Short mmCIF file of C-alpha atoms and ligand atoms in Angstrom, two decimals:
data_model
loop_
_atom_site.label_atom_id
_atom_site.label_comp_id
_atom_site.label_asym_id
_atom_site.label_seq_id
_atom_site.Cartn_x
_atom_site.Cartn_y
_atom_site.Cartn_z
CA MET F 15 0.00 0.00 0.00
CA ASN F 16 1.17 3.51 -0.73
CA TYR F 17 1.25 6.31 1.82
CA GLU F 18 3.03 9.62 1.53
CA THR F 19 2.85 10.97 5.06
CA THR F 20 4.22 9.76 8.37
CA HIS F 21 2.46 11.35 11.33
CA ILE F 22 4.48 11.16 14.55
CA VAL F 23 2.48 11.59 17.74
CA TYR F 24 4.10 11.46 21.16
CA PHE F 25 3.90 12.33 24.81
CA SER F 26 7.48 12.79 25.95
CA PRO F 27 8.31 14.92 29.00
CA THR F 28 12.05 14.18 28.88
CA HIS F 29 12.26 13.78 25.06
CA THR F 30 13.45 10.17 24.81
CA SER F 31 10.18 8.91 23.27
CA GLN F 32 10.29 11.86 20.89
CA ARG F 33 13.83 10.98 19.77
CA VAL F 34 12.96 7.33 19.16
CA ALA F 35 9.82 8.31 17.22
CA ARG F 36 11.79 10.71 15.02
CA ALA F 37 14.41 8.05 14.25
CA VAL F 38 11.73 5.52 13.30
CA ALA F 39 10.10 8.11 11.03
CA GLU F 40 13.49 8.84 9.46
CA GLY F 41 13.85 5.13 8.67
CA ILE F 42 10.35 5.07 7.17
CA GLY F 43 11.57 7.92 4.99
CA MET F 44 8.27 9.13 3.53
CA GLY F 45 8.22 12.41 1.62
CA ARG F 46 6.07 14.20 4.19
CA ARG F 47 6.36 14.11 7.96
CA MET F 48 3.95 15.62 10.46
CA GLU F 49 4.56 15.86 14.16
CA THR F 50 2.06 16.24 17.01
CA ASP F 51 3.52 16.76 20.47
CA LEU F 52 0.91 15.99 23.14
CA THR F 53 3.24 16.53 26.10
CA THR F 54 1.96 19.93 27.18
CA ASP F 55 -1.08 20.03 24.93
CA ARG F 56 -4.11 20.13 27.20
CA SER F 57 -6.69 20.74 24.45
CA GLU F 58 -9.37 18.19 23.73
CA GLY F 59 -10.16 18.31 20.01
CA ILE F 60 -10.11 15.16 17.92
CA ILE F 61 -6.96 14.58 15.84
CA ARG F 62 -7.80 12.74 12.64
CA VAL F 63 -5.10 10.57 11.12
CA GLU F 64 -6.26 9.48 7.69
CA HIS F 65 -4.17 8.25 4.76
CA GLU F 66 -1.13 8.62 6.98
CA LEU F 67 1.14 6.18 8.74
CA LEU F 68 0.97 6.86 12.47
CA VAL F 69 4.07 6.54 14.66
CA ALA F 70 2.92 6.76 18.29
CA ALA F 71 5.49 6.91 21.09
CA VAL F 72 4.98 7.01 24.86
CA PRO F 73 6.98 6.50 28.03
CA VAL F 74 6.46 3.51 30.31
CA TYR F 75 5.38 4.34 33.86
CA ALA F 76 5.12 1.43 36.33
CA GLY F 77 5.12 -1.14 33.52
CA ARG F 78 2.17 0.49 31.78
CA VAL F 79 1.65 3.31 29.31
CA ALA F 80 2.06 6.59 31.24
CA PRO F 81 -1.58 7.33 32.16
CA LEU F 82 -1.53 10.89 30.87
CA ALA F 83 -0.03 9.70 27.57
CA LEU F 84 -2.89 7.25 27.18
CA GLU F 85 -5.43 9.95 27.95
CA ARG F 86 -3.89 12.38 25.44
CA LEU F 87 -3.60 9.73 22.71
CA GLY F 88 -7.35 9.24 23.17
CA ARG F 89 -7.85 12.28 20.94
CA LEU F 90 -6.57 10.37 17.91
CA ARG F 91 -8.92 8.83 15.38
CA GLY F 92 -7.68 6.55 12.64
CA SER F 93 -9.75 5.15 9.83
CA SER F 94 -8.01 1.79 9.66
CA SER F 95 -4.80 3.77 9.29
CA PRO F 96 -1.60 1.78 9.90
CA ALA F 97 0.34 2.44 13.10
CA VAL F 98 3.81 1.78 14.46
CA VAL F 99 3.74 1.86 18.28
CA LEU F 100 6.73 2.58 20.49
CA ALA F 101 7.09 2.23 24.26
CA VAL F 102 10.19 3.82 25.75
CA TYR F 103 11.34 2.69 29.21
CA GLY F 104 14.16 3.43 31.60
CA ASN F 105 16.07 0.12 31.39
CA ARG F 106 14.08 -1.58 34.16
CA ASP F 107 11.22 -3.21 32.20
CA TYR F 108 8.29 -2.30 30.00
CA GLU F 109 6.09 -5.14 31.20
CA ASP F 110 2.59 -4.65 29.67
CA ALA F 111 3.04 -1.16 28.24
CA LEU F 112 3.60 -2.18 24.62
CA VAL F 113 0.59 -4.50 24.54
CA GLU F 114 -1.49 -1.79 26.19
CA LEU F 115 -0.39 0.76 23.59
CA ARG F 116 -1.06 -1.63 20.71
CA ASP F 117 -4.56 -2.30 22.06
CA ALA F 118 -5.23 1.39 22.64
CA VAL F 119 -4.39 2.40 19.07
CA SER F 120 -6.49 -0.49 17.74
CA ARG F 121 -9.49 0.82 19.70
CA LEU F 122 -8.88 4.26 18.21
CA GLY F 123 -9.25 2.89 14.70
CA PHE F 124 -5.67 2.06 13.73
CA THR F 125 -4.20 -1.16 12.38
CA PRO F 126 -0.99 -1.98 14.30
CA LEU F 127 1.79 -2.73 11.85
CA ALA F 128 4.83 -2.95 14.11
CA ALA F 129 5.68 -2.45 17.79
CA GLY F 130 8.97 -1.62 19.46
CA ALA F 131 10.23 -1.25 23.04
CA PHE F 132 13.23 1.06 23.31
CA VAL F 133 15.35 2.23 26.22
CA GLY F 134 15.51 5.89 27.22
CA GLU F 135 17.45 7.55 30.01
CA HIS F 136 15.37 7.06 33.14
CA SER F 137 13.43 10.11 34.27
CA TYR F 138 14.97 9.61 37.74
CA SER F 139 18.56 9.34 36.44
CA ARG F 140 20.76 12.08 37.76
CA PRO F 141 24.47 12.99 37.77
CA GLY F 142 26.32 10.61 40.07
CA MET F 143 23.46 8.11 39.93
CA PRO F 144 22.87 7.44 36.24
CA ILE F 145 20.21 5.04 34.96
CA ALA F 146 20.46 4.32 31.23
CA GLU F 147 22.25 7.65 30.85
CA GLY F 148 22.36 8.99 27.30
CA ARG F 149 19.85 6.46 25.91
CA PRO F 150 18.63 6.32 23.25
CA ASP F 151 22.21 6.44 22.00
CA ASP F 152 23.52 6.22 18.42
CA ALA F 153 23.16 2.43 18.38
CA ASP F 154 19.53 2.62 19.57
CA LEU F 155 18.69 5.27 16.99
CA GLU F 156 20.22 3.16 14.22
CA VAL F 157 18.04 0.22 15.34
CA ALA F 158 15.05 2.58 15.34
CA ARG F 159 15.78 3.75 11.78
CA ARG F 160 16.16 0.17 10.53
CA PHE F 161 12.95 -0.76 12.33
CA GLY F 162 11.14 2.07 10.56
CA LYS F 163 12.42 0.79 7.23
CA ARG F 164 11.18 -2.73 7.99
CA ALA F 165 7.77 -1.41 9.02
CA LEU F 166 7.50 0.41 5.70
CA GLU F 167 8.53 -2.74 3.80
CA LYS F 168 5.75 -4.59 5.60
CA LEU F 169 3.27 -1.91 4.62
CA VAL F 170 4.21 -1.83 0.93
CA SER F 171 4.06 -5.63 0.76
CA VAL F 172 0.29 -5.73 1.38
CA GLN F 173 -2.53 -4.79 -0.98
CA GLY F 174 -4.83 -3.66 1.83
CA LEU F 175 -4.64 -3.32 5.63
CA GLN F 176 -6.99 -6.28 6.04
CA GLU F 177 -4.00 -8.39 4.97
CA VAL F 178 -1.97 -7.24 8.01
CA ARG F 179 -2.11 -10.17 10.42
CA PRO F 180 -2.16 -9.67 14.20
CA PHE F 181 1.37 -10.29 15.50
CA PRO F 182 2.59 -11.26 18.97
CA VAL F 183 3.88 -8.51 21.26
CA LYS F 184 5.57 -9.15 24.61
CA GLY F 185 3.31 -8.38 27.55
CA HIS F 186 0.18 -9.61 29.28
CA VAL F 187 -3.54 -9.07 29.15
CA PRO F 188 -5.02 -8.24 31.64
CA TYR F 189 -2.34 -5.63 32.19
CA ARG F 190 -0.49 -5.43 35.49
CA GLU F 191 -2.28 -3.42 38.18
CA ALA F 192 -0.57 -0.11 38.81
CA GLY F 193 -0.23 0.41 42.58
CA PRO F 194 -1.39 3.59 44.32
CA SER F 195 0.76 6.62 43.63
CA THR F 196 1.89 8.79 46.56
CA PRO F 197 1.70 12.52 45.87
CA ALA F 198 5.22 13.93 45.49
CA ALA F 199 6.99 16.58 43.41
CA PRO F 200 10.47 17.91 42.68
CA VAL F 201 11.90 20.41 45.14
CA VAL F 202 13.49 23.68 44.18
CA ASP F 203 16.71 25.13 45.54
CA GLU F 204 15.56 28.68 46.13
CA ALA F 205 19.10 30.00 46.43
CA LEU F 206 19.69 28.96 42.81
CA CYS F 207 16.24 29.45 41.24
CA ALA F 208 15.90 32.60 39.15
CA ALA F 209 12.21 31.94 38.44
CA CYS F 210 12.93 31.93 34.69
CA GLY F 211 9.74 29.95 34.11
CA GLU F 212 11.26 27.14 32.03
CA CYS F 213 9.80 24.60 34.50
CA VAL F 214 6.36 26.18 34.10
CA GLU F 215 6.59 25.87 30.29
CA VAL F 216 7.53 22.19 30.19
CA CYS F 217 5.16 20.83 32.83
CA PRO F 218 2.56 18.57 31.16
CA THR F 219 -0.09 19.18 33.83
CA GLY F 220 0.31 22.82 34.82
CA ALA F 221 1.59 21.73 38.25
CA VAL F 222 4.36 24.36 38.30
CA THR F 223 3.50 28.02 38.73
CA VAL F 224 5.23 31.22 39.79
CA ASP F 225 3.41 32.93 42.68
CA ALA F 226 2.86 36.65 43.23
CA ALA F 227 6.11 36.87 45.22
CA GLY F 228 8.02 35.46 42.22
CA LYS F 229 8.57 32.05 43.85
CA VAL F 230 8.14 28.80 41.96
CA GLN F 231 5.48 26.52 43.45
CA THR F 232 4.83 22.89 42.51
CA ASP F 233 1.47 21.27 43.20
CA LYS F 234 2.11 17.72 44.41
CA MET F 235 -1.43 16.71 43.60
CA LYS F 236 -1.00 17.64 39.92
CA CYS F 237 2.62 16.42 39.53
CA ILE F 238 3.07 13.17 37.57
CA LYS F 239 6.77 12.92 38.54
CA CYS F 240 7.81 12.95 34.88
CA CYS F 241 10.87 15.10 35.74
CA ALA F 242 10.49 17.32 32.67
CA CYS F 243 11.07 20.35 34.94
CA VAL F 244 14.13 18.76 36.57
CA LYS F 245 15.79 18.06 33.22
CA ALA F 246 14.78 21.39 31.68
CA CYS F 247 16.00 23.63 34.51
CA PRO F 248 18.94 25.52 33.00
CA ILE F 249 20.76 25.82 36.35
CA GLY F 250 19.93 22.50 37.98
CA ALA F 251 17.81 24.10 40.70
CA ARG F 252 15.23 21.31 40.71
CA THR F 253 15.62 17.76 42.01
CA PHE F 254 13.20 14.93 42.42
CA ASP F 255 14.32 13.09 45.50
CA THR F 256 13.13 9.50 45.44
CA PRO F 257 14.66 6.32 46.86
CA TYR F 258 13.97 4.70 43.47
CA THR F 259 16.92 6.55 41.93
CA ALA F 260 19.51 4.69 44.03
CA LEU F 261 17.60 1.42 43.71
CA LEU F 262 17.32 1.58 39.93
CA HIS F 263 20.91 2.80 39.59
CA ALA F 264 22.06 -0.29 41.52
CA LYS F 265 19.70 -2.86 40.00
CA CYS F 266 19.18 -1.77 36.40
CA ALA F 267 22.74 -1.16 35.27
CA ALA F 268 22.89 -4.04 32.75
CA ARG F 269 22.21 -2.68 29.29
CA ARG F 270 18.92 -3.76 27.74
CA GLU F 271 18.45 -3.63 24.00
CA PRO F 272 15.47 -2.61 21.87
CA GLU F 273 12.88 -5.36 21.30
CA LEU F 274 10.99 -5.33 18.03
CA PHE F 275 7.78 -7.01 16.95
CA LEU F 276 6.31 -6.99 13.45
C1 FMN R 2 6.49 7.81 37.23
C2 FMN R 2 7.48 7.06 36.37
C3 FMN R 2 7.42 5.68 36.30
C4 FMN R 2 8.34 4.98 35.51
N1 FMN R 2 8.24 3.61 35.43
C5 FMN R 2 9.14 2.92 34.69
C6 FMN R 2 9.07 1.48 34.61
O1 FMN R 2 8.15 0.84 35.09
N2 FMN R 2 10.06 0.85 33.92
C7 FMN R 2 11.10 1.51 33.35
O2 FMN R 2 11.99 0.87 32.83
N3 FMN R 2 11.16 2.87 33.35
C8 FMN R 2 10.20 3.58 34.01
N4 FMN R 2 10.24 4.97 34.01
C9 FMN R 2 11.25 5.64 33.19
C10 FMN R 2 10.69 6.16 31.84
O3 FMN R 2 9.94 5.15 31.23
C11 FMN R 2 11.85 6.53 30.92
O4 FMN R 2 12.71 7.43 31.53
C12 FMN R 2 11.39 7.10 29.59
O5 FMN R 2 12.53 7.13 28.76
C13 FMN R 2 10.80 8.49 29.73
O6 FMN R 2 10.28 8.91 28.48
P1 FMN R 2 10.26 10.44 27.98
O7 FMN R 2 11.69 10.86 27.89
O8 FMN R 2 9.62 10.36 26.66
O9 FMN R 2 9.55 11.24 29.01
C14 FMN R 2 9.34 5.68 34.79
C15 FMN R 2 9.39 7.08 34.87
C16 FMN R 2 8.48 7.77 35.65
C17 FMN R 2 8.53 9.26 35.68
#
């Protein structure tokens, strides 16, 4: 089948899912590429994806698709449009996230064509306690480009999408239960913070604000712990202090490689 446009859609607070999605689209190599970034987009209108190949990328939170990513992807509508789905995780595990993403895009009217789990630097990684630091790296991005090329080959080999057979993806249905989440948020070093507002800009939920006194406030009840603000702060004034950082640094040091299904 012939398509001319790749439409990349992602939710990616710390940009690793975005980078993987772009590399896959590069490998697909269609003449036209569209990009929809849902990370800070809180609007609700339907996004129609018709006569385009969708590349959807999300981060894995607690072995599932990040809940807000799933909610934001819910705006998409395909009309049997083909989709490549990508789950990006911090070198611990992606558990049921890829299956969940495949099922979600199917419900939204897409035909899954290929699915990939890639490693991205963990949101909780920090200097001195790295977790998958620098991932996706050049090797990952090369795998992503080749994966995109293979997905396109699969697409051009069929006459119609009804010929695309369901394919196995690692993960379980029913999906693992996500445990309760304790409200928490990054802290700011007020001696360093210049209230530049970068953290406000990048927050997916509007949890970060600057108050009348010019001080940055973070609402724990709105924070999803994505660490976008921590990584975006130009002077390193924000930290998310969680015991998981040391735990993951110690236990998830062995390099995991991308896993591809198509
Ligand atoms: C709340 C939360 C939960 C996470 N859970 C997992 C997990 O279960 N397994 C894993 O390997 N990485 C986990 N991560 C790490 C992210 O999946 C990883 O850093 C990903 O690359 C982030 O994507 P982004 O850069 O597109 O935001 C978690 C991160 C956060 C913030």
